[in-house]
Short mmCIF file of C-alpha atoms and ligand atoms in Angstrom, two decimals:
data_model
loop_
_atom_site.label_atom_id
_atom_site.label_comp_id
_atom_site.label_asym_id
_atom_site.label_seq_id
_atom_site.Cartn_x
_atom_site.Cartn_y
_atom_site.Cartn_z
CA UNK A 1 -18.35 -8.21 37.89
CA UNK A 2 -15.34 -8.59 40.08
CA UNK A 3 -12.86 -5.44 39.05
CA UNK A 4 -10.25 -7.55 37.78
CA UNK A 5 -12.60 -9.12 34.98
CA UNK A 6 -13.74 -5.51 34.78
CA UNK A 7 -9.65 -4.04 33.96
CA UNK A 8 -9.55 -6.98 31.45
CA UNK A 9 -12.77 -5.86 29.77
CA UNK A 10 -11.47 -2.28 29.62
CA UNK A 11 -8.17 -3.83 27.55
CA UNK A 12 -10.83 -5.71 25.23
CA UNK A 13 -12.80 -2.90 24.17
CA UNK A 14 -9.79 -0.72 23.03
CA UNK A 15 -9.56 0.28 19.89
CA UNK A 16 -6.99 -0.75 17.72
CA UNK A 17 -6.28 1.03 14.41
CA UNK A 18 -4.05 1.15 11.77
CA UNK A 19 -3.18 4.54 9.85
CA UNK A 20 -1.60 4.94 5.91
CA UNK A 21 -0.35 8.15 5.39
CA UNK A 22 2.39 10.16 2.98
CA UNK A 23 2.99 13.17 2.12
CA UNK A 24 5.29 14.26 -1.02
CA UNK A 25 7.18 17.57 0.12
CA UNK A 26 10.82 18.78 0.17
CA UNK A 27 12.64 18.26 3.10
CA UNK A 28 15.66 19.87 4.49
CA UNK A 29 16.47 17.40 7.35
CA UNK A 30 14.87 14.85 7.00
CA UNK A 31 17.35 12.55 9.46
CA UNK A 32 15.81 15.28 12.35
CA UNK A 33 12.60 14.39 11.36
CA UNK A 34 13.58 10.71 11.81
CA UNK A 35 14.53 11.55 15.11
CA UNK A 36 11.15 13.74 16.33
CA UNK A 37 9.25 10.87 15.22
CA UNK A 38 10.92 8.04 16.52
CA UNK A 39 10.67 9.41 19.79
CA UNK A 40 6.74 10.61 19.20
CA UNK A 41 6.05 7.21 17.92
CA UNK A 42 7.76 5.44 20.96
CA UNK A 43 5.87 8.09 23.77
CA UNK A 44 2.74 6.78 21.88
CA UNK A 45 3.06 3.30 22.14
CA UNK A 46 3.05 3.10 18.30
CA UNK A 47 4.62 0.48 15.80
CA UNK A 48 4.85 0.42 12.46
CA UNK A 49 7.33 1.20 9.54
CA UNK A 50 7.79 5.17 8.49
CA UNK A 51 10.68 6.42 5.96
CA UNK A 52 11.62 9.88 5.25
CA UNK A 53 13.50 11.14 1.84
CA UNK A 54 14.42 14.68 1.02
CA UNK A 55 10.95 14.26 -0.93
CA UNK A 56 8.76 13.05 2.02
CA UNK A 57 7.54 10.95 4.11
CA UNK A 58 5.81 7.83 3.92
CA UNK A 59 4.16 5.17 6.57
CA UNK A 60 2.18 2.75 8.15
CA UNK A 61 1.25 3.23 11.96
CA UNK A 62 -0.37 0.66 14.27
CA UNK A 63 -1.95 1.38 18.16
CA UNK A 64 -4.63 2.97 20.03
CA UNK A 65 -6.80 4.92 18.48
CA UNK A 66 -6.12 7.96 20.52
CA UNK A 67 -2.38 7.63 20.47
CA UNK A 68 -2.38 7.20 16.65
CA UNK A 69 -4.87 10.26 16.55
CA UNK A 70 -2.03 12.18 19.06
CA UNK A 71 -0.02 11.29 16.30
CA UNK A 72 -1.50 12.32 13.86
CA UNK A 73 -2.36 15.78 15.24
CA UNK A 74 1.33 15.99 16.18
CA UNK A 75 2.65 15.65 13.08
CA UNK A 76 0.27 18.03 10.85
CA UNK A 77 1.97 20.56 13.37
CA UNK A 78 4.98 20.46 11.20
CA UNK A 79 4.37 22.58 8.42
CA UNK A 80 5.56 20.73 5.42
CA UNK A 81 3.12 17.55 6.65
CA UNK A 82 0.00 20.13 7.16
CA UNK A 83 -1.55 17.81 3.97
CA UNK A 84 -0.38 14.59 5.24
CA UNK A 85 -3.05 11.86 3.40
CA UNK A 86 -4.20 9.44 6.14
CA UNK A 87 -6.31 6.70 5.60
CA UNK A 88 -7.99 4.76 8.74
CA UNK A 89 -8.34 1.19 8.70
CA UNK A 90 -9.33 -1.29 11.58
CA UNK A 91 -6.39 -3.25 13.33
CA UNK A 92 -6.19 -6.51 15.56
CA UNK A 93 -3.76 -4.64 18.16
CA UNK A 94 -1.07 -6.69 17.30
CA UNK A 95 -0.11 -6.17 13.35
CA UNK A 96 3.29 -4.47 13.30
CA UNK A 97 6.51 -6.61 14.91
CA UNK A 98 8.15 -3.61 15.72
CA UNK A 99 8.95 0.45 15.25
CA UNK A 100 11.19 1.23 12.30
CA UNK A 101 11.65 4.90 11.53
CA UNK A 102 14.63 5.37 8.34
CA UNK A 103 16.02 7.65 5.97
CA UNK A 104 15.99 6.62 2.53
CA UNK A 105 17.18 8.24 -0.68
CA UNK A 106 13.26 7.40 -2.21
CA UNK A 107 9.65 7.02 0.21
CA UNK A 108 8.77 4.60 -2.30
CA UNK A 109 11.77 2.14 -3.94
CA UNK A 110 11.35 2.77 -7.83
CA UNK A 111 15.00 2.97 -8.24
CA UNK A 112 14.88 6.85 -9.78
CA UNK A 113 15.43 9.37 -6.67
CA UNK A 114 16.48 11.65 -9.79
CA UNK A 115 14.24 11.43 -11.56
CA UNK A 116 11.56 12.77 -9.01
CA UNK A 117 10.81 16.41 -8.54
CA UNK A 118 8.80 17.47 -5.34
CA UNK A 119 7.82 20.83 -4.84
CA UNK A 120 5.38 22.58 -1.86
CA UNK A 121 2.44 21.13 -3.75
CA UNK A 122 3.47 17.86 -3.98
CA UNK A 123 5.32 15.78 -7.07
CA UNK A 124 5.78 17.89 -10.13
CA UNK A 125 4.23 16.51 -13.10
CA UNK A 126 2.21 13.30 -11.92
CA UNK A 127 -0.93 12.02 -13.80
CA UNK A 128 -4.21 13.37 -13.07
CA UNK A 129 -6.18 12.90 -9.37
CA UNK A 130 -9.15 11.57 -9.48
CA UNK A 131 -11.29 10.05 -6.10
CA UNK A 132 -13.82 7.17 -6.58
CA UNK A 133 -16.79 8.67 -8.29
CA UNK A 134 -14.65 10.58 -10.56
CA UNK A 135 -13.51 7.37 -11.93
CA UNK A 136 -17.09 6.08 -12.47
CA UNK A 137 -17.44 9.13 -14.41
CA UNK A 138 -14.66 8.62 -16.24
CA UNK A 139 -15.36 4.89 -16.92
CA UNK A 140 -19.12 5.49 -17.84
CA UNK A 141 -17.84 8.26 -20.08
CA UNK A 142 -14.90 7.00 -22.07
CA UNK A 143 -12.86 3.21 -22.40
CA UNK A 144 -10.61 3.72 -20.21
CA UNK A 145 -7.19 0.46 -19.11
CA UNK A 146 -6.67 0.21 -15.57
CA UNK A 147 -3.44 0.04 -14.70
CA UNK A 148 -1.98 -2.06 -11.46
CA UNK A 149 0.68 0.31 -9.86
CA UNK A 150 1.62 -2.53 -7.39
CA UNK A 151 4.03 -5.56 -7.54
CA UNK A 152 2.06 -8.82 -9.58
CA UNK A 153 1.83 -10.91 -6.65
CA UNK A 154 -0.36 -8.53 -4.83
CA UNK A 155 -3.27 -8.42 -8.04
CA UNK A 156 -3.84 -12.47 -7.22
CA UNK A 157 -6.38 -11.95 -4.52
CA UNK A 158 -7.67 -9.05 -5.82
CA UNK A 159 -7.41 -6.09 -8.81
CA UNK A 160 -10.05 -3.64 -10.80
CA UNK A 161 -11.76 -5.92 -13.02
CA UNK A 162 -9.94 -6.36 -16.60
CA UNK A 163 -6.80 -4.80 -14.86
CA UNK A 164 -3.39 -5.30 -16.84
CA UNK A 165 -1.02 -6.26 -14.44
CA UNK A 166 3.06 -5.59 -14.97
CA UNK A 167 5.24 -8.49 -14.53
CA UNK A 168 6.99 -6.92 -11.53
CA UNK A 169 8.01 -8.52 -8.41
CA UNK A 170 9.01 -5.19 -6.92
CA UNK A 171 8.41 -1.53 -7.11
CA UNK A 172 12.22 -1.25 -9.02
CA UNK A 173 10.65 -3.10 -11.46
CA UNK A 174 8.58 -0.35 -12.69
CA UNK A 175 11.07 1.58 -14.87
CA UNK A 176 12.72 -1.01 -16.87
CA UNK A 177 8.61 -2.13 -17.44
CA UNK A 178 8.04 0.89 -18.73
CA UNK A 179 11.21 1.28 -20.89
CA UNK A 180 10.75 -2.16 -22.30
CA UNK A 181 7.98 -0.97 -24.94
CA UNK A 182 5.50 -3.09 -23.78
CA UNK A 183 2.88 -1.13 -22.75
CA UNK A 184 3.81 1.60 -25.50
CA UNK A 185 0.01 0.99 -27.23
CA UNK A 186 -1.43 2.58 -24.19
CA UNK A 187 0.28 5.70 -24.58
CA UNK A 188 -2.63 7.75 -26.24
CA UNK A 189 -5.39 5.99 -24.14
CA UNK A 190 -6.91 6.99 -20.92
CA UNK A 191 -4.90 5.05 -18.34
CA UNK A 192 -5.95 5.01 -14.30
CA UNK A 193 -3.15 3.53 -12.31
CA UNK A 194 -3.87 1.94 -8.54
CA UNK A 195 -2.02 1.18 -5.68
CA UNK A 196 -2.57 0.61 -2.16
CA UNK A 197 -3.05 4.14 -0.43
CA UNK A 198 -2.47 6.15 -3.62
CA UNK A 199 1.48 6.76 -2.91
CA UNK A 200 3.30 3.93 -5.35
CA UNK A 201 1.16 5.90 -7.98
CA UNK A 202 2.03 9.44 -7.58
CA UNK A 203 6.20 8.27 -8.49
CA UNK A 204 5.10 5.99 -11.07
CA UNK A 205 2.45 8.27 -13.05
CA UNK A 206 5.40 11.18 -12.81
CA UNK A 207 7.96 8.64 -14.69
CA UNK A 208 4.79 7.39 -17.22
CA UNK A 209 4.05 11.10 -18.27
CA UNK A 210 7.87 11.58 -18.51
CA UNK A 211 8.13 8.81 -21.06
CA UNK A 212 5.58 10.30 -22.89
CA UNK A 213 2.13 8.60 -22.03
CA UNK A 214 -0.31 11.59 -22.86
CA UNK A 215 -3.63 10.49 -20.42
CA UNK A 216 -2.69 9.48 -16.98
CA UNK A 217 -4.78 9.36 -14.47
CA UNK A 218 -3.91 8.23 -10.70
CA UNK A 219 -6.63 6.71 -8.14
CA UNK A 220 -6.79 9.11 -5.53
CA UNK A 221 -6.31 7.43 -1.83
CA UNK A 222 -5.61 4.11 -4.22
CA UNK A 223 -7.79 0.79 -3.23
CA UNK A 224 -8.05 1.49 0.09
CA UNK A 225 -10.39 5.21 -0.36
CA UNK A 226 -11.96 3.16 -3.36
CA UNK A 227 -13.18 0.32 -1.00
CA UNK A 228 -14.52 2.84 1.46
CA UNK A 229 -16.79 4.25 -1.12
CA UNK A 230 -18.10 1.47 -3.35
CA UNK A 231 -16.86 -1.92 -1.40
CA UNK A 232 -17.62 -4.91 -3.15
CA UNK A 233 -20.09 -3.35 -5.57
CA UNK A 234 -18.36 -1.41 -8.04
CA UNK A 235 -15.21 -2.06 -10.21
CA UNK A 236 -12.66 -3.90 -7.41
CA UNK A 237 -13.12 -7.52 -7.20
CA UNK A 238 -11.27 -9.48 -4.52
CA UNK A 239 -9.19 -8.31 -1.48
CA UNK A 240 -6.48 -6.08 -0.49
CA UNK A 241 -3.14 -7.34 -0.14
CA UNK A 242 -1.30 -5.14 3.14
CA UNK A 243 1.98 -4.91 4.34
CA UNK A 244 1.37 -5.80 7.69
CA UNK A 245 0.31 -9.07 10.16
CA UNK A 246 -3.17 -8.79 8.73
CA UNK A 247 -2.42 -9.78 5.49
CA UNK A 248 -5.37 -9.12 3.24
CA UNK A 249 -8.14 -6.85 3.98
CA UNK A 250 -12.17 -7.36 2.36
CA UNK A 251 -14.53 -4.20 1.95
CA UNK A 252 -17.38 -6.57 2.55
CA UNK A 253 -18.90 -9.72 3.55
CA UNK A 254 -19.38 -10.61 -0.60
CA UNK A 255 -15.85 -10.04 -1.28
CA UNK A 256 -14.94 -12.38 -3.97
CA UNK A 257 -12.21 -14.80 -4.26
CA UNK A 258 -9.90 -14.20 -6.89
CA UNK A 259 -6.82 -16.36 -5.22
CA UNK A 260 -6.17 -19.86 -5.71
CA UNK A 261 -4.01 -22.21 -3.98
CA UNK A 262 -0.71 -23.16 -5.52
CA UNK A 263 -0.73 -26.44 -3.63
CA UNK A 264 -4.69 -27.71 -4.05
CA UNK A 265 -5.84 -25.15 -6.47
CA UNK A 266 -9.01 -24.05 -4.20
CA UNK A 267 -10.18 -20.44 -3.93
CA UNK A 268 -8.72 -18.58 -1.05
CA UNK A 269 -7.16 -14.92 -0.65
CA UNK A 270 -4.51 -15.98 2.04
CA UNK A 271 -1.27 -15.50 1.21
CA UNK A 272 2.17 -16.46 3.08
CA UNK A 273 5.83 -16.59 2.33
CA UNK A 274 7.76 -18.89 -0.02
CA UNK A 275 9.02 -21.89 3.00
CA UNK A 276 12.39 -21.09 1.94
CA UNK A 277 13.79 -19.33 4.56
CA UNK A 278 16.10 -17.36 2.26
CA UNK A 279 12.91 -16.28 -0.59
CA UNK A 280 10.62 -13.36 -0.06
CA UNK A 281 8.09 -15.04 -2.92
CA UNK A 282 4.59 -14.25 -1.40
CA UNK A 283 2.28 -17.39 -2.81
CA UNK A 284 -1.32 -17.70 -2.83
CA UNK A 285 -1.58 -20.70 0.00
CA UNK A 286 -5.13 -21.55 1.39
CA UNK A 287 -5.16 -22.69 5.31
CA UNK A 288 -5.16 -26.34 5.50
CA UNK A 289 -2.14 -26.35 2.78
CA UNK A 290 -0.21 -23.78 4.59
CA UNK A 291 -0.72 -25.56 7.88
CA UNK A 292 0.60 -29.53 6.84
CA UNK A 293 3.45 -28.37 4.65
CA UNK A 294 6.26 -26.32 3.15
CA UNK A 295 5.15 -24.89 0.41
CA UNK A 296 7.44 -23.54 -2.13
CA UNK A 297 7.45 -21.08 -5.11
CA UNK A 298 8.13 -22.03 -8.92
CA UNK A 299 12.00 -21.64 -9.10
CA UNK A 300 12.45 -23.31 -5.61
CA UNK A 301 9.84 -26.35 -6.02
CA UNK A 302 12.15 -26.63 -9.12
CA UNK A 303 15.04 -26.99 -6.98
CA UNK A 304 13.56 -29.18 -4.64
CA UNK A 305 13.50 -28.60 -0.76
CA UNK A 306 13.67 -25.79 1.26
CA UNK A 307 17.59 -24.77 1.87
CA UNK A 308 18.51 -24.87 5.53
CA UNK A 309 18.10 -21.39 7.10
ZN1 ZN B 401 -4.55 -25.52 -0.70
ZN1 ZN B 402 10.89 -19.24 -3.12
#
């Protein structure tokens, strides 16, 4: 093999991954910290989308899979991030436009910086941990209402099966939800809450216990640590909507497919932006739709065609 083709094959066989990670701890300085890691991020060749609140710090990390373990190492140097959670997934190389590294009053936007309280061990009254085969136990033991911890449009492709699903189309949704009475009933009930990694959960179990729902429990690691364990083959049907290039992630080759087109009305778990340049809607769109047309949400198809940009 001439040793050009061979420095090409070198570049094919890296390994790209993606890391999810928080950690809920008080922090001093935390527009220092923004400042360390920018610069660690940037010596590693990362990219990816970290914030950091007086409560923590919260993240999603594309590269090499020895710079993001650098990283990673680096990082659990600093004391308060010793306990970092970091889940592994497997990335393309290219999934993250760019490196954005901010301070924000909240890690995760519910609207109610405070109403949090963070101590050394984490967020101060949040519902119960429990991993993957504690929740079987739980399930096989008592009736139990899962609970989706994440905006609505990210349960189409995929949820726990018989999920209730909030109406929200963002995390800021989640208090006046929860004020509004509706989901008063469930107050006495066993209730497991999901979200991605785990983190969207450990803010909004803190604000459900506050407001007087007795039995909260939280999925430990969220979908992501649940899929590890069990895939396709226990109580999660469908995919995993991400916040990055890849989209949707499947925990098996007999994923199902819960999405279905908004154009055509066939199965599929792709999902891409409302056409309007102005509307963050994310629609359920399979391929060949997405690829001949614009394709609109509800209140825009209303209005007709796509404003100019
Ligand atoms: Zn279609
Ligand atoms: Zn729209």
């Amino acid at each position: 093999m001439p040793w050009e083709a061979r420095a090409d094959y070198t570049r094919s066989v890296a390994v790209p991954k993606i890391l999810l990670f928080y950690v809920f701890t008080p922090l001093a300085d935390p527009e220092a910290l923004r400042l360390w890691q920018r610069d660690l991020c940037t010596s590693l060749g990362l990219r990816g989308r970290i914030l950091l609140s007086p409560h923590g710090i919260n993240g999603t990390l594309g590269g090499e899979l020895a710079d993001v373990k650098r990283w990673l190492r680096t990082t659990r140097e600093y004391a308060p991030f010793r306990d970092l959670d970091a889940k592994w997934s497997d990335g393309t190389g290219d999934d993250f436009p760019r490196l954005s590294v901010k301070v924000r009053d909240e890690i995760v936007a519910f609207g109610a910086p405070g109403e949090l309280r963070v101590d050394e061990d984490g967020v101060v009254g949040g519902g119960e941990k429990i991993g993957p085969d504690e929740l079987h136990e739980l399930v096989a033991r008592e009736e139990v209402t899962f609970l989706d911890g994440r905006n609505e449009f990210e349960s189409r492709i995929g949820r726990f099966r018989g999920a209730v699903v909030p109406d929200v189309a963002t995390t800021r949704e989640f208090v006046a939800e929860l004020d509004s009475g509706r989901w008063d009933h469930l107050k006495e009930t066993p209730v497991v809450t999901y979200c991605t990694g785990g983190v969207r959960c450990e803010v909004l179990t803190s604000l459900m216990t506050a407001r007087g729902f007795e039995r909260v429990y939280q999925l430990d690691g969220g979908v992501v640590r649940y899929g590890e364990r069990f895939g396709d083959d226990g109580l999660w049907d469908g995919s995993l909507y991400v916040f990055d290039r890849r989209g949707s992630v499947e925990f098996s080759d007999h994923a199902a497919v819960l999405g279905r087109c908004v154009d055509c009305g066939e199965p599929t778990s792709r999902m891409q932006n409302c056409s309007d340049p102005q509307c963050r809607e994310q629609l359920v769109v399979c391929a060949p739709c997405g690829g001949q047309s614009a394709v609109l949400c509800e209140p825009h198809r209303a209005s007709g065609v796509p404003s100019p940009a």
